[in-house]
Amino acid sequence: MSKIGIDIEKAKQILQEGGLVGIPTETVYGLAANALDKDAVLKIFEAKNRPHFDPLIIHTDSIEKIKQYVSDFPQWAKQLANAFWPGPLTLLLPKKNTIPDLVTSGLSQVAVRIPNHTLTLQLLKSLDFPLAAPSANPFGYISPTKATHVAAQLQGCVDYILDGGSCEVGIESTIVGFEDEKITIYRIGGLALEDIEKLVGKVQVKINQSSNPLAPGMLKSHYAPKKPLFIVDVAAFLKENNSKKFGVISFSKIYKGEKIISKTLSPSSNLKEAAHNLFAALRDLDESDVEVIIAEKFPDSFLGRAINDRLERASVSL
Ligand code: TXA
Ligand code: MG
């Protein structure tokens, strides 16, 4: 498919002309446009069917560039940026007027991030504007971790997809801001809470589900497959339920059975590996002939927190 490739020049040209490009990052693929071009940004909302109240993250390759778009880069942000950028961390900082209100949905803060992916860093370096880029999936659906995922869902709306392989981290960035004089986490993601606290001490976590969220990634139903997903004790559940064909998401245990498709995310119980595999496994099951997806709860530490968060938002309660 000519739409997918590794031609950075082509990606650059399309972005300069106001087009949309799928870009790889270490977390998930983004659907990128020139963040300073309102018409280009509008195309992102249309392609994703995304409500305008859901603001976008801007991506660049250096703190110097970010300073053109934020009015303050406080000490707490410097400390986190120096430790974790490029990487799966997004910072909420007060915006300058250089960033269109459309990007931030009228909020006074803009979300910024330096992603850690060679191809995309090369692209960002060559551009004199930042890229607004939400995850490259239709609003509410599972985020893409491969170029083919983007092509499958946004084929008609995207002008080119840079193929950077399978996303290493596999789960969206951790969003951090500052509220009530405290460093605050709004979305738990690919950078673990433990790693942040090791650097800056105890932080406040505000990722609770709400119908009027600060970040729609906080919406109760998000990151969801089309098939119903339940979080259960898998072994007990399978013993009692055998009328349907089930897809099973487990950490390290391999479940066997005639009527199940089992996705073991990390046979060696490695949470990083499990996070890397999560979204592709959910997608595979959604596209398979299973009727219902069941998932077990993961250990509630390090990337297990982000995995549980995404599974909970993808699930329906029993
Ligand atoms: O890993 C990631 O963050 C990926 C890659 C492509 O960088 N991007 C991503 O974007 O996950 P998106 O749009 O799918 O999720 C961004 C989240 C949304 O929940 C949005 O509401 C929140 O960030 N957000 C963006 N700007 C914000 C702002 N100014 N204030 C509060 N929340 C914001
Ligand atoms: Mg998203």
XYZ file of C-alpha atoms and ligand atoms in Angstrom:
352
model
C 0.000 0.000 0.000
C 1.544 3.268 -1.107
C -0.071 5.068 1.808
C 2.218 3.303 4.290
C 5.982 3.783 4.238
C 9.018 5.282 5.864
C 9.351 8.391 3.696
C 9.925 11.227 6.168
C 10.179 13.822 3.376
C 6.768 12.827 2.085
C 5.294 12.997 5.602
C 6.844 16.433 6.071
C 5.446 17.769 2.822
C 1.932 16.526 3.553
C 2.023 18.105 7.017
C 3.291 21.413 5.608
C 0.373 21.396 3.170
C -2.167 20.877 5.958
C -2.670 17.118 5.549
C -2.920 14.274 8.056
C -0.154 11.742 8.730
C -0.210 8.679 10.970
C 2.957 8.781 13.095
C 4.566 6.080 15.206
C 5.493 6.826 18.807
C 6.752 4.563 21.572
C 3.264 4.584 23.138
C 0.690 4.311 20.334
C 0.326 5.679 16.791
C -0.830 9.294 16.526
C -2.933 11.033 13.882
C -0.860 14.148 13.274
C -1.426 17.586 11.787
C 0.251 20.992 12.010
C -0.898 22.198 15.449
C -0.695 25.848 14.330
C -2.989 25.323 11.320
C -6.633 25.358 12.478
C -7.982 23.826 9.285
C -5.540 20.946 9.542
C -6.442 20.413 13.213
C -10.146 20.400 12.320
C -9.461 17.480 9.976
C -8.191 15.451 12.954
C -11.468 15.943 14.843
C -13.440 14.974 11.743
C -11.354 11.895 10.920
C -11.662 10.567 14.469
C -15.239 11.666 14.961
C -13.878 13.289 18.083
C -15.907 15.800 20.091
C -14.424 19.294 20.125
C -14.357 19.331 23.917
C -11.546 16.744 23.865
C -8.203 18.598 23.588
C -5.123 17.366 21.714
C -1.532 16.751 22.807
C 1.170 18.646 20.871
C 4.421 16.876 20.017
C 7.854 18.397 19.391
C 11.469 17.290 19.650
C 12.907 19.783 22.160
C 12.154 21.804 25.291
C 13.408 24.938 23.481
C 10.652 24.523 20.890
C 8.039 23.861 23.600
C 8.921 27.182 25.223
C 7.506 28.967 22.147
C 4.110 27.529 23.046
C 3.930 27.612 26.866
C 4.074 30.720 29.046
C 5.774 28.933 31.932
C 7.964 25.854 32.245
C 8.111 25.489 36.046
C 10.655 23.601 38.099
C 8.471 20.488 38.649
C 7.981 20.187 34.884
C 11.698 20.628 34.195
C 12.534 17.896 36.641
C 10.099 15.427 35.026
C 11.022 16.455 31.472
C 14.735 16.048 32.105
C 14.221 12.600 33.581
C 11.625 11.156 31.215
C 11.739 12.938 27.815
C 11.817 11.734 25.162
C 9.318 9.264 26.588
C 5.763 8.333 27.561
C 5.089 11.481 29.587
C 2.713 14.356 28.720
C 2.857 17.618 30.691
C -0.007 20.087 31.104
C 1.415 23.624 31.009
C -0.077 27.141 30.626
C -0.441 27.879 26.928
C 0.633 30.888 24.919
C -1.630 32.366 22.242
C 0.592 30.725 19.627
C -1.469 27.549 20.150
C -4.988 27.748 18.653
C -7.855 27.348 21.166
C -9.161 24.504 19.016
C -6.151 22.388 20.047
C -6.820 22.847 23.770
C -10.644 22.918 23.512
C -10.525 26.410 24.963
C -8.611 25.330 28.094
C -5.829 27.540 29.401
C -3.326 24.681 29.501
C -1.786 22.785 26.606
C -0.650 19.148 26.766
C 2.917 18.706 25.454
C 5.149 15.730 24.886
C 8.448 14.686 23.281
C 7.866 11.142 22.031
C 10.620 8.562 21.899
C 10.641 7.141 18.391
C 13.516 7.605 15.941
C 11.401 8.171 12.811
C 9.047 10.619 14.468
C 11.837 12.491 16.243
C 13.544 12.896 12.872
C 10.313 14.223 11.389
C 9.697 16.606 14.304
C 13.238 17.907 14.057
C 12.684 18.842 10.427
C 9.465 20.788 11.130
C 9.123 24.377 12.298
C 5.732 23.716 13.899
C 4.538 21.203 16.530
C 2.259 18.298 15.660
C -1.139 17.946 17.286
C -1.695 14.209 17.510
C -4.311 12.182 19.323
C -4.169 8.403 19.147
C -4.973 7.351 15.570
C -8.228 5.500 16.259
C -11.895 6.430 15.925
C -12.988 8.175 19.167
C -13.516 5.713 22.017
C -11.960 2.691 20.260
C -8.727 0.845 21.079
C -5.527 2.815 20.290
C -3.404 1.538 17.367
C 0.016 0.036 18.053
C 0.853 -0.916 14.452
C 0.704 0.984 11.143
C -1.764 -1.582 9.825
C -4.163 -0.763 12.703
C -4.193 2.863 11.556
C -4.714 1.872 7.933
C -7.563 -0.473 8.836
C -9.536 2.223 10.590
C -8.569 5.591 9.169
C -7.522 4.611 5.648
C -9.815 7.074 3.891
C -8.981 10.038 6.138
C -5.218 9.865 6.448
C -2.865 11.025 3.665
C 0.126 8.926 4.680
C 1.182 6.582 7.493
C 4.782 6.496 8.657
C 5.499 2.882 9.525
C 7.619 2.709 12.640
C 6.854 -0.907 13.479
C 5.060 -2.063 16.560
C 4.968 0.544 19.391
C 7.411 -0.449 22.095
C 5.488 0.700 25.182
C 2.057 -0.007 23.727
C -0.045 2.093 26.100
C -0.670 5.868 25.955
C 1.470 8.424 27.773
C 1.020 9.315 31.441
C -0.507 12.818 31.699
C 0.853 15.001 34.495
C -0.075 18.514 35.618
C -0.030 20.651 38.745
C -3.077 21.261 40.923
C -3.562 22.336 44.578
C 0.212 22.901 44.788
C 0.742 19.222 43.959
C 2.072 17.280 41.006
C -1.051 15.541 39.703
C -1.528 12.529 37.427
C -4.633 12.746 35.199
C -4.053 9.656 33.074
C -2.020 6.700 34.199
C -0.036 5.402 31.220
C 3.266 4.175 29.866
C 5.335 5.941 32.528
C 4.725 4.211 35.868
C 3.542 6.105 38.946
C 6.351 4.435 40.899
C 8.980 5.885 38.537
C 7.531 9.389 38.893
C 7.323 9.130 42.700
C 10.867 7.845 42.923
C 11.955 11.141 41.399
C 9.583 13.706 42.937
C 8.010 11.999 45.969
C 4.310 11.396 46.561
C 1.988 12.756 43.873
C -1.763 13.267 43.631
C -3.718 10.916 41.324
C -6.957 12.188 39.740
C -7.850 9.562 37.198
C -11.333 8.878 38.502
C -14.066 8.277 36.013
C -16.382 11.178 35.525
C -19.028 12.302 33.075
C -17.410 15.735 32.850
C -13.727 14.897 32.806
C -10.775 17.198 32.513
C -9.283 14.626 30.147
C -11.768 12.519 28.145
C -9.243 9.688 28.458
C -10.807 9.707 31.912
C -14.239 8.898 30.469
C -15.630 5.683 31.881
C -16.145 4.117 28.475
C -13.014 4.553 26.396
C -10.353 2.387 24.751
C -13.172 -0.097 24.170
C -13.563 -3.031 21.776
C -16.932 -3.500 20.051
C -17.505 -6.826 21.798
C -18.509 -6.855 25.461
C -15.538 -7.219 27.791
C -15.764 -8.433 31.381
C -13.072 -8.473 34.048
C -13.422 -11.773 35.909
C -11.648 -14.587 37.691
C -10.986 -16.387 34.404
C -10.617 -19.972 35.668
C -13.796 -19.796 37.765
C -15.709 -18.044 34.989
C -14.777 -20.624 32.349
C -15.837 -23.445 34.661
C -19.337 -22.024 34.904
C -19.776 -20.595 31.421
C -19.339 -22.710 28.332
C -22.246 -21.713 26.145
C -20.375 -19.055 24.209
C -17.034 -18.667 22.470
C -14.818 -16.527 24.665
C -11.670 -14.499 24.049
C -9.407 -14.577 27.088
C -6.857 -11.915 28.069
C -4.490 -13.166 30.753
C -1.158 -12.052 32.196
C 1.013 -15.191 32.198
C -1.367 -18.135 32.404
C -2.268 -19.971 29.216
C -5.897 -21.049 29.124
C -6.863 -23.907 26.837
C -10.220 -24.983 25.551
C -12.088 -25.759 22.358
C -14.260 -22.714 22.565
C -11.758 -20.126 23.655
C -9.113 -17.980 22.012
C -6.484 -17.274 24.618
C -4.175 -14.230 24.565
C -1.443 -14.541 27.154
C 0.223 -11.117 27.289
C 3.465 -12.206 28.979
C 4.250 -15.864 29.718
C 7.225 -14.653 31.799
C 5.042 -12.277 33.895
C 6.693 -9.120 32.602
C 4.354 -6.102 32.879
C 6.212 -4.156 30.160
C 5.760 -7.019 27.736
C 2.087 -7.308 28.739
C 1.481 -3.583 28.118
C 3.237 -3.853 24.759
C 0.873 -6.670 23.716
C -2.414 -5.467 25.260
C -4.054 -3.405 22.484
C -3.098 -5.728 19.623
C -4.547 -8.649 21.601
C -7.804 -6.778 22.243
C -8.038 -5.885 18.551
C -7.368 -9.487 17.439
C -10.108 -10.761 19.721
C -12.496 -8.044 18.571
C -11.907 -9.107 14.965
C -12.123 -12.837 15.704
C -15.311 -14.891 16.037
C -15.449 -14.829 19.838
C -18.685 -13.446 21.222
C -17.423 -12.087 24.518
C -13.981 -11.059 25.812
C -13.006 -11.837 29.387
C -9.892 -10.485 31.059
C -8.244 -11.093 34.386
C -7.157 -8.281 36.682
C -3.431 -7.543 36.459
C -1.097 -6.808 39.394
C -1.836 -3.245 40.522
C 1.692 -1.882 40.290
C 3.967 -0.334 37.644
C 2.456 -0.764 34.155
C -0.151 -3.137 35.616
C -1.996 -0.023 36.852
C -2.285 1.336 33.311
C -3.308 -2.084 31.962
C -6.049 -2.371 34.613
C -7.174 1.195 33.908
C -7.586 0.491 30.170
C -9.307 -2.857 30.795
C -11.711 -1.228 33.251
C -12.628 1.511 30.804
C -13.076 -1.099 28.073
C -15.294 -3.270 30.263
C -18.940 -3.518 31.075
C -19.818 -4.370 34.664
C -21.334 -7.746 35.436
O 0.720 8.469 24.162
C -0.034 9.385 23.856
O -0.318 10.312 24.637
C -0.620 9.372 22.438
C 0.502 9.573 21.441
C 0.013 9.672 20.024
O 1.266 10.696 21.803
N -1.643 10.349 22.310
C -2.856 10.236 22.912
O -3.711 11.269 22.577
O -3.156 9.320 23.639
P -5.275 11.203 22.882
O -5.807 12.444 22.260
O -5.827 9.938 22.423
O -5.354 11.354 24.431
C -4.925 12.547 25.000
C -5.617 12.820 26.291
C -7.101 13.046 26.129
O -7.776 12.322 27.119
C -7.236 14.544 26.322
O -8.455 14.872 26.870
C -6.079 14.873 27.243
O -5.060 14.038 26.799
N -5.663 16.267 27.073
C -5.102 16.822 25.990
N -4.914 18.142 26.177
C -5.354 18.428 27.407
C -5.450 19.624 28.166
N -5.061 20.794 27.682
N -5.965 19.538 29.411
C -6.388 18.346 29.903
N -6.340 17.182 29.227
C -5.834 17.217 27.994
Mg -6.940 8.339 22.468
